């Protein structure tokens, strides 16, 4: 299964562990972290911009800074890119073993016929693999005017996920929670039902702090907790060992 | 899932661009490229167009004859930005081409000349760039064609575009990224689709789309590839070409949360140039066509009727009337036969 966290924020964290540290932890566990910064007026600031980049880099994902009207297509594209990237990385690793090629762009280096075959398999996998995306929404006070766009973007992403052949699920968290002790609150459990992704943030009590790092950790824990209780935990294990679960597929096509 | 909205589009007067090219490929006219694998040689003539996924040049294929270069025809050469995405586009196009060749046979103008001519890599200033070569379409975009020649042509040209889409569907594919720039019309009125980056096997998630033409964007259905997906895009394309100003105004006024396909239907109803197509467009927007075959047939019927100005709307003959007619003919034949027989007996 492919696992992603998508963080949507509009500024700097100001409480708790550095978010990049949390993102690096996610990456270790096979979860890619993507980050979108939303700016509607002005800029996100040098600090905010750097933090967003750092989180995505540590989390092995992509970062983008966009306006709210671009949010839907941005997160759609990032999610898809990350799926392909995950497959691509796994495949490059194997290609290097098989061909002894060096560098990260082994796919490009293949002769046309083999490249065609490898990409065909990659396409099938990105269409058919299972996918889970946990959305983590910054709901600090400054995000309030953007939440309608966020909700629409979640609906839109759900629509794209539903169109995949492989089982795809989405879950939504926002942070900070209403009380001091809570880093993040779950709005939606794993689901593929678009009807449930409506009016998520209606009665939200928006506060000032931005505990991005702790909130990320909470989502990571949710992933972990979930994979222990789910019936497919045996499958999860192999996934984590291999990093991607794509082992052995390539050799059939390449050699 | 959808491969992303990789193209830029204009909505509300603003240009939205999401995926920026990782590498900007630019080749000067006069440059000679040689494919690394097939070793065919091309001379770049001029830029034809640039998109989010690649750049397309008009090229001349050069053949070596007695150590002299001889031109052997004009083609369009597309270089890809992202090797994996581009290969995916080539794969889809190649399968479609293969099916066209094996299933359609070699009859007709298009059977004789393949669309896809060569697939190779070239060394462009030290970088290995994948490219493919296709038939050059010397036309203008559908939008430019209608602006130049007038909206009267839309019925005819639209029908040809639907016929093209119908063929793609018959082979089990959905075009996906149907939009004004990807439809080229030749001087003789023939229509050609370009940019196969959205070409998706039916049942999979649409690989590439542009928001404005996307069924999901209008809250009107899924992003799974079926013929209805392309027909929906065709409807939006029609609205965009015949009622551009009104569509732009409506987009400006609507919020993403409240955006609805009903807005499009209403626009069609209230627009003098779109109203003649209302019955067809409404069905396409609702996803009510059973097949693109049916959609094509209805479009043809409608556009043929369009220029024959009878004031009262034409009604199809009701079924009971057809039956009635059939039965009457039958009875008539019987009575004639009986009469003849009776006549015979008396003799
Ligand atoms: N065979 C052809 N003959 C003539 N012109 C062509 C041909 N193919 C492409 N073009 C021109 O080049 C432009 C860009 O090509 P294309 O749409 O394939 O690029 P792209 O990067 O995939 O674009 P997009 O951003 O829309 O995905 C087209 O809009 C068209 O004007
Ligand atoms: Mg294009």
mmCIF file of C-alpha atoms in Angstrom, chain A residues 60-236:
data_model
loop_
_atom_site.group_PDB
_atom_site.id
_atom_site.type_symbol
_atom_site.label_atom_id
_atom_site.label_comp_id
_atom_site.label_asym_id
_atom_site.label_seq_id
_atom_site.Cartn_x
_atom_site.Cartn_y
_atom_site.Cartn_z
ATOM 1 C CA UNK A 60 10.374 12.542 0.782
ATOM 2 C CA UNK A 61 7.527 14.466 -0.830
ATOM 3 C CA UNK A 62 6.766 17.607 -2.801
ATOM 4 C CA UNK A 63 6.011 21.136 -1.655
ATOM 5 C CA UNK A 64 4.110 23.916 -3.408
ATOM 6 C CA UNK A 65 2.971 27.396 -2.474
ATOM 7 C CA UNK A 66 -0.294 28.336 -4.190
ATOM 8 C CA UNK A 67 -3.381 30.499 -3.945
ATOM 9 C CA UNK A 68 -6.576 28.900 -2.701
ATOM 10 C CA UNK A 69 -8.187 28.739 -6.136
ATOM 11 C CA UNK A 70 -5.304 26.546 -7.311
ATOM 12 C CA UNK A 71 -5.565 24.206 -4.358
ATOM 13 C CA UNK A 72 -7.688 21.467 -5.963
ATOM 14 C CA UNK A 73 -5.498 20.891 -8.950
ATOM 15 C CA UNK A 74 -2.337 21.257 -6.900
ATOM 16 C CA UNK A 75 -3.080 18.544 -4.378
ATOM 17 C CA UNK A 76 -4.490 16.313 -7.101
ATOM 18 C CA UNK A 77 -1.242 16.635 -9.024
ATOM 19 C CA UNK A 78 0.973 16.210 -5.946
ATOM 20 C CA UNK A 79 -0.774 13.058 -4.824
ATOM 21 C CA UNK A 80 -0.478 11.529 -8.252
ATOM 22 C CA UNK A 81 3.137 12.618 -8.691
ATOM 23 C CA UNK A 82 4.050 11.104 -5.374
ATOM 24 C CA UNK A 83 2.479 7.778 -6.281
ATOM 25 C CA UNK A 84 4.483 7.676 -9.500
ATOM 26 C CA UNK A 85 7.608 8.824 -7.685
ATOM 27 C CA UNK A 86 7.308 6.086 -5.082
ATOM 28 C CA UNK A 87 7.041 3.471 -7.799
ATOM 29 C CA UNK A 88 9.771 5.111 -9.816
ATOM 30 C CA UNK A 89 12.204 5.100 -6.897
ATOM 31 C CA UNK A 90 11.579 1.485 -6.096
ATOM 32 C CA UNK A 91 12.027 0.601 -9.705
ATOM 33 C CA UNK A 92 15.189 2.579 -10.164
ATOM 34 C CA UNK A 93 16.674 0.737 -7.224
ATOM 35 C CA UNK A 94 15.935 -2.541 -8.871
ATOM 36 C CA UNK A 95 17.035 -1.416 -12.270
ATOM 37 C CA UNK A 96 20.353 -0.432 -10.812
ATOM 38 C CA UNK A 97 20.733 -3.903 -9.382
ATOM 39 C CA UNK A 98 19.793 -5.577 -12.607
ATOM 40 C CA UNK A 99 21.576 -3.358 -15.079
ATOM 41 C CA UNK A 100 24.343 -2.081 -12.872
ATOM 42 C CA UNK A 101 23.427 1.374 -14.111
ATOM 43 C CA UNK A 102 24.229 4.325 -11.959
ATOM 44 C CA UNK A 103 22.393 7.567 -11.358
ATOM 45 C CA UNK A 104 18.764 8.111 -10.504
ATOM 46 C CA UNK A 105 17.380 8.247 -14.016
ATOM 47 C CA UNK A 106 17.661 4.654 -15.080
ATOM 48 C CA UNK A 107 14.275 4.711 -16.761
ATOM 49 C CA UNK A 108 15.436 7.319 -19.233
ATOM 50 C CA UNK A 109 18.574 5.344 -19.930
ATOM 51 C CA UNK A 110 16.724 2.207 -21.012
ATOM 52 C CA UNK A 111 16.419 1.386 -24.697
ATOM 53 C CA UNK A 112 12.969 2.307 -26.090
ATOM 54 C CA UNK A 113 11.350 -1.120 -26.020
ATOM 55 C CA UNK A 114 12.321 -1.856 -22.447
ATOM 56 C CA UNK A 115 11.441 1.657 -21.368
ATOM 57 C CA UNK A 116 8.011 1.252 -22.903
ATOM 58 C CA UNK A 117 7.483 -1.977 -21.002
ATOM 59 C CA UNK A 118 8.756 -0.599 -17.691
ATOM 60 C CA UNK A 119 6.544 2.471 -17.947
ATOM 61 C CA UNK A 120 3.568 0.325 -18.868
ATOM 62 C CA UNK A 121 4.055 -1.636 -15.664
ATOM 63 C CA UNK A 122 4.570 1.580 -13.696
ATOM 64 C CA UNK A 123 1.318 2.939 -15.058
ATOM 65 C CA UNK A 124 -0.533 -0.214 -14.123
ATOM 66 C CA UNK A 125 0.880 -0.076 -10.633
ATOM 67 C CA UNK A 126 0.069 3.562 -10.082
ATOM 68 C CA UNK A 127 -3.460 2.849 -11.211
ATOM 69 C CA UNK A 128 -3.943 -0.378 -9.308
ATOM 70 C CA UNK A 129 -1.967 -0.076 -6.093
ATOM 71 C CA UNK A 130 -3.780 0.626 -2.863
ATOM 72 C CA UNK A 131 -3.451 4.170 -1.665
ATOM 73 C CA UNK A 132 -4.111 6.030 1.547
ATOM 74 C CA UNK A 133 -3.816 9.772 1.912
ATOM 75 C CA UNK A 134 -4.136 11.465 5.302
ATOM 76 C CA UNK A 135 -4.870 15.164 4.998
ATOM 77 C CA UNK A 136 -3.676 17.368 7.813
ATOM 78 C CA UNK A 137 -5.240 20.802 7.760
ATOM 79 C CA UNK A 138 -3.870 23.805 9.565
ATOM 80 C CA UNK A 139 -6.939 25.350 11.211
ATOM 81 C CA UNK A 140 -5.245 28.154 13.051
ATOM 82 C CA UNK A 141 -7.133 31.454 12.971
ATOM 83 C CA UNK A 142 -5.469 32.814 9.825
ATOM 84 C CA UNK A 143 -6.702 29.811 7.797
ATOM 85 C CA UNK A 144 -10.363 30.574 8.382
ATOM 86 C CA UNK A 145 -11.084 32.339 5.075
ATOM 87 C CA UNK A 146 -9.409 29.493 3.171
ATOM 88 C CA UNK A 147 -11.299 26.585 4.653
ATOM 89 C CA UNK A 148 -14.034 26.609 2.036
ATOM 90 C CA UNK A 149 -11.393 26.163 -0.659
ATOM 91 C CA UNK A 150 -9.782 23.400 1.402
ATOM 92 C CA UNK A 151 -13.075 21.571 1.650
ATOM 93 C CA UNK A 152 -13.637 21.820 -2.080
ATOM 94 C CA UNK A 153 -10.116 20.557 -2.689
ATOM 95 C CA UNK A 154 -10.758 17.562 -0.445
ATOM 96 C CA UNK A 155 -13.894 16.739 -2.403
ATOM 97 C CA UNK A 156 -11.954 17.067 -5.617
ATOM 98 C CA UNK A 157 -9.158 14.822 -4.409
ATOM 99 C CA UNK A 158 -11.671 12.255 -3.288
ATOM 100 C CA UNK A 159 -13.143 12.272 -6.765
ATOM 101 C CA UNK A 160 -9.762 11.558 -8.314
ATOM 102 C CA UNK A 161 -9.041 8.813 -5.818
ATOM 103 C CA UNK A 162 -12.401 7.196 -6.499
ATOM 104 C CA UNK A 163 -11.571 6.998 -10.186
ATOM 105 C CA UNK A 164 -8.504 4.839 -9.522
ATOM 106 C CA UNK A 165 -8.831 1.142 -10.040
ATOM 107 C CA UNK A 166 -6.960 0.381 -6.810
ATOM 108 C CA UNK A 167 -8.631 0.861 -3.455
ATOM 109 C CA UNK A 168 -8.042 4.419 -2.321
ATOM 110 C CA UNK A 169 -8.936 5.982 0.976
ATOM 111 C CA UNK A 170 -8.678 9.363 2.508
ATOM 112 C CA UNK A 171 -8.713 10.577 6.062
ATOM 113 C CA UNK A 172 -8.829 14.139 7.394
ATOM 114 C CA UNK A 173 -7.333 15.781 10.473
ATOM 115 C CA UNK A 174 -7.119 19.379 11.554
ATOM 116 C CA UNK A 175 -4.938 21.040 14.119
ATOM 117 C CA UNK A 176 -4.779 22.439 16.741
ATOM 118 C CA UNK A 177 -7.493 20.753 18.782
ATOM 119 C CA UNK A 178 -9.967 22.711 20.927
ATOM 120 C CA UNK A 179 -8.259 21.865 24.192
ATOM 121 C CA UNK A 180 -4.691 22.395 25.268
ATOM 122 C CA UNK A 181 -3.674 18.731 25.264
ATOM 123 C CA UNK A 182 -4.822 17.795 21.766
ATOM 124 C CA UNK A 183 -2.389 18.281 18.879
ATOM 125 C CA UNK A 184 -4.757 17.259 16.133
ATOM 126 C CA UNK A 185 -8.370 16.206 15.802
ATOM 127 C CA UNK A 186 -9.656 13.636 13.354
ATOM 128 C CA UNK A 187 -12.512 14.866 11.177
ATOM 129 C CA UNK A 188 -12.845 11.835 8.960
ATOM 130 C CA UNK A 189 -11.706 8.231 9.282
ATOM 131 C CA UNK A 190 -10.399 6.258 6.303
ATOM 132 C CA UNK A 191 -13.106 6.404 3.725
ATOM 133 C CA UNK A 192 -13.719 6.300 -0.003
ATOM 134 C CA UNK A 193 -17.185 7.796 0.288
ATOM 135 C CA UNK A 194 -17.296 11.260 -1.198
ATOM 136 C CA UNK A 195 -20.569 11.998 0.546
ATOM 137 C CA UNK A 196 -18.762 12.044 3.880
ATOM 138 C CA UNK A 197 -16.251 14.645 2.783
ATOM 139 C CA UNK A 198 -18.765 17.436 3.051
ATOM 140 C CA UNK A 199 -19.037 20.173 5.633
ATOM 141 C CA UNK A 200 -16.045 18.965 7.568
ATOM 142 C CA UNK A 201 -15.024 22.155 9.267
ATOM 143 C CA UNK A 202 -18.311 23.862 9.952
ATOM 144 C CA UNK A 203 -18.236 24.116 13.683
ATOM 145 C CA UNK A 204 -14.582 24.733 14.066
ATOM 146 C CA UNK A 205 -13.252 26.725 16.963
ATOM 147 C CA UNK A 206 -10.177 28.323 15.494
ATOM 148 C CA UNK A 207 -7.305 29.143 17.782
ATOM 149 C CA UNK A 208 -3.973 30.802 17.381
ATOM 150 C CA UNK A 209 -1.175 28.275 17.816
ATOM 151 C CA UNK A 210 0.250 26.116 15.051
ATOM 152 C CA UNK A 211 1.651 22.858 16.461
ATOM 153 C CA UNK A 212 2.530 21.393 13.051
ATOM 154 C CA UNK A 213 5.183 18.954 14.308
ATOM 155 C CA UNK A 214 3.088 17.357 17.058
ATOM 156 C CA UNK A 215 0.108 17.184 14.710
ATOM 157 C CA UNK A 216 2.196 15.293 12.133
ATOM 158 C CA UNK A 217 3.271 12.837 14.802
ATOM 159 C CA UNK A 218 -0.340 12.216 15.685
ATOM 160 C CA UNK A 219 -1.194 11.349 12.078
ATOM 161 C CA UNK A 220 1.808 9.024 11.893
ATOM 162 C CA UNK A 221 0.542 7.283 15.006
ATOM 163 C CA UNK A 222 -2.854 6.906 13.409
ATOM 164 C CA UNK A 223 -1.248 5.172 10.438
ATOM 165 C CA UNK A 224 0.692 2.872 12.735
ATOM 166 C CA UNK A 225 -2.216 2.114 15.029
ATOM 167 C CA UNK A 226 -4.404 1.437 12.060
ATOM 168 C CA UNK A 227 -2.032 -0.959 10.366
ATOM 169 C CA UNK A 228 -1.719 -2.968 13.588
ATOM 170 C CA UNK A 229 -5.426 -3.414 13.967
ATOM 171 C CA UNK A 230 -6.298 -3.883 10.323
ATOM 172 C CA UNK A 231 -6.639 -7.396 8.990
ATOM 173 C CA UNK A 232 -4.007 -6.815 6.341
ATOM 174 C CA UNK A 233 -1.194 -6.313 8.833
ATOM 175 C CA UNK A 234 0.812 -9.182 7.360
ATOM 176 C CA UNK A 235 0.791 -7.382 4.055
ATOM 177 C CA UNK A 236 1.894 -4.190 5.789
#
